[in-house]
Coordinates of C-alpha atoms in Angstrom, one line a residue:
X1363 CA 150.1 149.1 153.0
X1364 CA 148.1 148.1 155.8
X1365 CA 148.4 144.8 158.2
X1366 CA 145.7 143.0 160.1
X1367 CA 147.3 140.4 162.3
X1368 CA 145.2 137.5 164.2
X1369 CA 146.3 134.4 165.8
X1370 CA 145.6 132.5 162.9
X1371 CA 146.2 135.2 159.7
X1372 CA 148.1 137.7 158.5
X1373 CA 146.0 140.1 156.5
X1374 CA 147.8 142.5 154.2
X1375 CA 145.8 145.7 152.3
X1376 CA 147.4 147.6 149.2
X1377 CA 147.1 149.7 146.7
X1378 CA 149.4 148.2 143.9
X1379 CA 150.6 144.4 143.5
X1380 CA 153.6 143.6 145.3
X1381 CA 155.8 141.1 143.8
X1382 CA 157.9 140.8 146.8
X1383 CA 154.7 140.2 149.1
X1384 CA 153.6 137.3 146.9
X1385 CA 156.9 135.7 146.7
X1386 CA 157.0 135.4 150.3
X1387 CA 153.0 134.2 150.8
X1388 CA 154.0 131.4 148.5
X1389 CA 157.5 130.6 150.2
X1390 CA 155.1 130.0 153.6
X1391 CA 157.9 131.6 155.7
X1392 CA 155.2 133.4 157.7
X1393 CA 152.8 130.6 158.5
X1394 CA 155.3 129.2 161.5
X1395 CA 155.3 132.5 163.1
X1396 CA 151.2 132.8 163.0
X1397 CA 149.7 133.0 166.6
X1398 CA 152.9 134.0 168.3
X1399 CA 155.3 137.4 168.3
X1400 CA 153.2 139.6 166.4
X1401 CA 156.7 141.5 165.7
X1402 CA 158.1 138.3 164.8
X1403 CA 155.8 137.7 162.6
X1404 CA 156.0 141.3 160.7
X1405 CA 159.6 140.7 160.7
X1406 CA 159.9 138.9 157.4
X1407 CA 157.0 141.0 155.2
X1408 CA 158.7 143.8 156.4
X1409 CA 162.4 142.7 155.8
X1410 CA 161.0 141.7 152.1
X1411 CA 159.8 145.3 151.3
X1412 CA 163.1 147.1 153.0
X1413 CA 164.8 145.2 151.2
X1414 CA 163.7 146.5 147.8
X1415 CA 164.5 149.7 149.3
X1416 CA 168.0 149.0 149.6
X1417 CA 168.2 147.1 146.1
X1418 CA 166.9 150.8 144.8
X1419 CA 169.4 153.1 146.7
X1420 CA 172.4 151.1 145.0
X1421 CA 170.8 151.1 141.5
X1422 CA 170.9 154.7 141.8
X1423 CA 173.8 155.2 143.5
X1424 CA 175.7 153.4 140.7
X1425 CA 173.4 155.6 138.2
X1426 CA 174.7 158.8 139.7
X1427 CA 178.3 157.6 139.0
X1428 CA 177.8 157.0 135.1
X1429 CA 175.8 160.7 135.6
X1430 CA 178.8 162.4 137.3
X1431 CA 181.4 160.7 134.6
X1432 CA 179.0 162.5 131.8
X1433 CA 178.3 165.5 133.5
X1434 CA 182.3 166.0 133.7
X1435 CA 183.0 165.2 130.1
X1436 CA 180.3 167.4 128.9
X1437 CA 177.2 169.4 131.0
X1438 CA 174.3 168.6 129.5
X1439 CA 170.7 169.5 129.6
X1440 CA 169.7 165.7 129.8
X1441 CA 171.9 164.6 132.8
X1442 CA 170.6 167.9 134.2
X1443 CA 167.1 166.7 133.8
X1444 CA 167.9 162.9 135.1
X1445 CA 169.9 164.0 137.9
X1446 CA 167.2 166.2 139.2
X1447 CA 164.6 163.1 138.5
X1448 CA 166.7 161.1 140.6
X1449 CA 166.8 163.8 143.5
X1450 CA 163.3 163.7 143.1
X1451 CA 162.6 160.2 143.2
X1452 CA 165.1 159.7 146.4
X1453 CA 163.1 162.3 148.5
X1454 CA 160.0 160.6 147.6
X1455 CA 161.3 157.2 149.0
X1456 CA 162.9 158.9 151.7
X1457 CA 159.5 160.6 152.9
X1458 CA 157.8 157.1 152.6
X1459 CA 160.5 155.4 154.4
X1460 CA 160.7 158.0 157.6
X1461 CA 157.2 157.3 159.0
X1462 CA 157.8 153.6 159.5
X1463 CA 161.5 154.4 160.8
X1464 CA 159.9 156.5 163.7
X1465 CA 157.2 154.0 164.6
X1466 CA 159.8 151.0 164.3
X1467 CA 161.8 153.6 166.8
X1468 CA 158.9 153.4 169.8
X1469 CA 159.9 150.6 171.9
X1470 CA 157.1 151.4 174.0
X1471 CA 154.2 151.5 172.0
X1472 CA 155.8 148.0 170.0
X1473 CA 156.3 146.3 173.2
X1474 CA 152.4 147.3 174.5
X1475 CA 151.4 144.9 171.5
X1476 CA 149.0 141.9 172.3
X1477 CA 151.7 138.9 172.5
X1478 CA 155.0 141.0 172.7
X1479 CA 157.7 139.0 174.4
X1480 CA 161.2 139.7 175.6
X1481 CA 162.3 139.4 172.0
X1482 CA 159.8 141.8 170.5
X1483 CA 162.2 144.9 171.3
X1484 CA 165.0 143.2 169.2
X1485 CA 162.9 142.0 166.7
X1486 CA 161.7 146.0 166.5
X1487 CA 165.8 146.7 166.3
X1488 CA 166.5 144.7 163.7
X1489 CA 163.7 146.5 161.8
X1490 CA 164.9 149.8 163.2
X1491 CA 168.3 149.6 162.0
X1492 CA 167.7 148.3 158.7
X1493 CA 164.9 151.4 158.1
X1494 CA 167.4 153.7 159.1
X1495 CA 170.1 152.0 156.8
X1496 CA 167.9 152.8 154.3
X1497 CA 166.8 156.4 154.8
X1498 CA 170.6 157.3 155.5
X1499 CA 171.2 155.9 151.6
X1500 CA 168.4 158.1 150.3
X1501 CA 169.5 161.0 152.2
X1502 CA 173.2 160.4 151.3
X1503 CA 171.6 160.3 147.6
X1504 CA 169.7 163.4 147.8
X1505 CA 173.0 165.0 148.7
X1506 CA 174.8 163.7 146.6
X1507 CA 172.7 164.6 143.4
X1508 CA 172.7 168.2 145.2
X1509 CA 176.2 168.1 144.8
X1510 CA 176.6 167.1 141.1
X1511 CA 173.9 170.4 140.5
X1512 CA 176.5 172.3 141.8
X1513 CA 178.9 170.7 140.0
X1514 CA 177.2 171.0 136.7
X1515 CA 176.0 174.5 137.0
X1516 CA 179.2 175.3 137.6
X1517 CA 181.3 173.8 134.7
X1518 CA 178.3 175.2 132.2
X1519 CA 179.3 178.8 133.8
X1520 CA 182.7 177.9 133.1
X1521 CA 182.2 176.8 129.6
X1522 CA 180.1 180.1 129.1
X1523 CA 183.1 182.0 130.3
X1524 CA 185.4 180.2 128.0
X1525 CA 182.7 180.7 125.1
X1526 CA 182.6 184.5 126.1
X1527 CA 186.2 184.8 126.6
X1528 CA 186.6 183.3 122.7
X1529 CA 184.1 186.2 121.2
X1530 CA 185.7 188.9 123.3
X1531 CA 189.0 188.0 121.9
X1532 CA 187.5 187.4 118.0
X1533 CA 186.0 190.9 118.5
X1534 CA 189.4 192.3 119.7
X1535 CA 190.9 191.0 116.4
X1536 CA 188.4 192.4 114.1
X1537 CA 188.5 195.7 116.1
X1538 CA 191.1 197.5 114.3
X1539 CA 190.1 195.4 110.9
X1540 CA 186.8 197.3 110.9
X1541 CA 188.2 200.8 111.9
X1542 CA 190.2 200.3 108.9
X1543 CA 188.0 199.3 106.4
X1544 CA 185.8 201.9 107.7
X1545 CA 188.5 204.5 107.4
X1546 CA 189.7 203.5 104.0
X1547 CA 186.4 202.8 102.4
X1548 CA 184.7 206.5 103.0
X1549 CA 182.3 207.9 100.3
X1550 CA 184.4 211.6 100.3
X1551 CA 188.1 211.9 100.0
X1552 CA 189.5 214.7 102.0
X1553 CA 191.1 212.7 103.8
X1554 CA 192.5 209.6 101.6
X1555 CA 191.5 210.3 98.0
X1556 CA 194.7 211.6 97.2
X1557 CA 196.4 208.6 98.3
X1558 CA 194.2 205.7 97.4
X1559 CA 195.4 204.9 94.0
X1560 CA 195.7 202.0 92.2
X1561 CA 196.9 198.7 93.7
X1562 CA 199.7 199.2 95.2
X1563 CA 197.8 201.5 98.0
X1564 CA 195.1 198.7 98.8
X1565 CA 198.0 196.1 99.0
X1566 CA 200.1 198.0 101.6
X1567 CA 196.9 200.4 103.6
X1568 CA 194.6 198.2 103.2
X1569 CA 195.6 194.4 103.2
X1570 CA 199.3 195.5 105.0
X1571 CA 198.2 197.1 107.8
X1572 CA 195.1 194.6 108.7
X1573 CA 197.4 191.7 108.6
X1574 CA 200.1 193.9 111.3
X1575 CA 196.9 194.4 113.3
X1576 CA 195.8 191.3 113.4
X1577 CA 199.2 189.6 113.9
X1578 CA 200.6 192.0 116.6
X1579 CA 197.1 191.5 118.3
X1580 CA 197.3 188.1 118.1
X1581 CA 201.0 187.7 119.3
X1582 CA 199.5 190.3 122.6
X1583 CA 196.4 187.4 123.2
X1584 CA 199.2 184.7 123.2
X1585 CA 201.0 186.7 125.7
X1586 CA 198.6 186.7 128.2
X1587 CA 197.6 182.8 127.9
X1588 CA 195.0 183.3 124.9
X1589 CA 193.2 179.8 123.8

């Protein structure tokens, strides 16, 4: 947004409509200040778009707490995707935000205005301050969603572990269950045709024995804090 200020106007050029512009151009809070302070009289178009700003970094803020809740109840793909969005849209605002920070920041060059006064410096200040205000929020945001990345890429490794931990056990249990069906279910019978006969020899080799297996495996798992 652009400002052209005279002694008599203040002239405002941009881009998009700006609902918080209009409201104040039909409040007439900036008429009085026409033709004096030219800080002065920036003070309240600038204080209506800051404070959007700060309306914005709060909103997210409290978006990022029903995020972190989520992500530690379940990591998802989606609050991946929104928290990332959010990072995104905070370093946006925060790049858009910085420029007029450092300009409200050069006392020098604000006080070498046409009309500045002894109160143009703390009219600057007040601008100043509440610019910063707002850059520290997006900053802290940015870091903040940083940190819930970290926290969700690292209870999805976790879950993966627990995931792989599950199938590495399930294939420990069917180990010896497939040796044995292997073993007893060859096509030549050196080595167990003269044993497997009738009923009674698949009961107790082949049923028997995978159900030992499997319990004394299980009963090792539990042992060492299996889940």
């Amino acid at each position: 947004m652009h400002c052209y200020y005279t002694t008599g106007f203040l002239i405002t050029l941009r881009r998009a409509p700006s609902p918080a512009l209009d409201a104040l151009r039909q409040a007439g809070s900036v008429q009085p200040q026409l033709g004096s302070d030219p800080i002065r009289a920036l003070h309240p178009l600038i204080g209506s778009l800051y404070t959007q700003f700060s309306a914005l970094a709060l909103e997210l803020d409290e978006r990022l707490d029903v995020l972190e809740q989520r992500v530690l109840h379940e990591a998802e793909d989606q609050e991946l995707a929104e928290i990332t969005a959010t990072q995104r849209r905070a370093s946006v605002i925060r790049r858009i935000l910085t420029p007029g920070r450092d300009l409200a920041a050069r006392t020098p060059l604000i006080q070498s205005l046409p009309g500045a006064t002894s109160e143009t410096p703390l009219y600057a200040e007040d601008i100043n301050d509440e610019l910063n205000q707002d850059v520290a929020a997006f900053i802290a945001i940015e870091d903040r969603c940083a940190a819930l990345l970290v926290l969700h890429a690292s209870l999805a490794s976790k879950h993966l572990a627990v995931v792989s931990r599950r199938l590495a056990d399930v294939a420990t249990i069917f180990l010896p269950i497939s040796f044995l069906a292997g073993f007893w279910g060859q096509n030549f019978g050196v080595l167990t045709g003269h044993i497997e006969r009738g009923w009674p020899a698949f009961l107790v080799l082949g049923v028997g024995l995978s159900v030992a297996c499997v319990v004394v495996i299980v009963f090792m798992l539990s042992r060492r804090s299996w889940k």
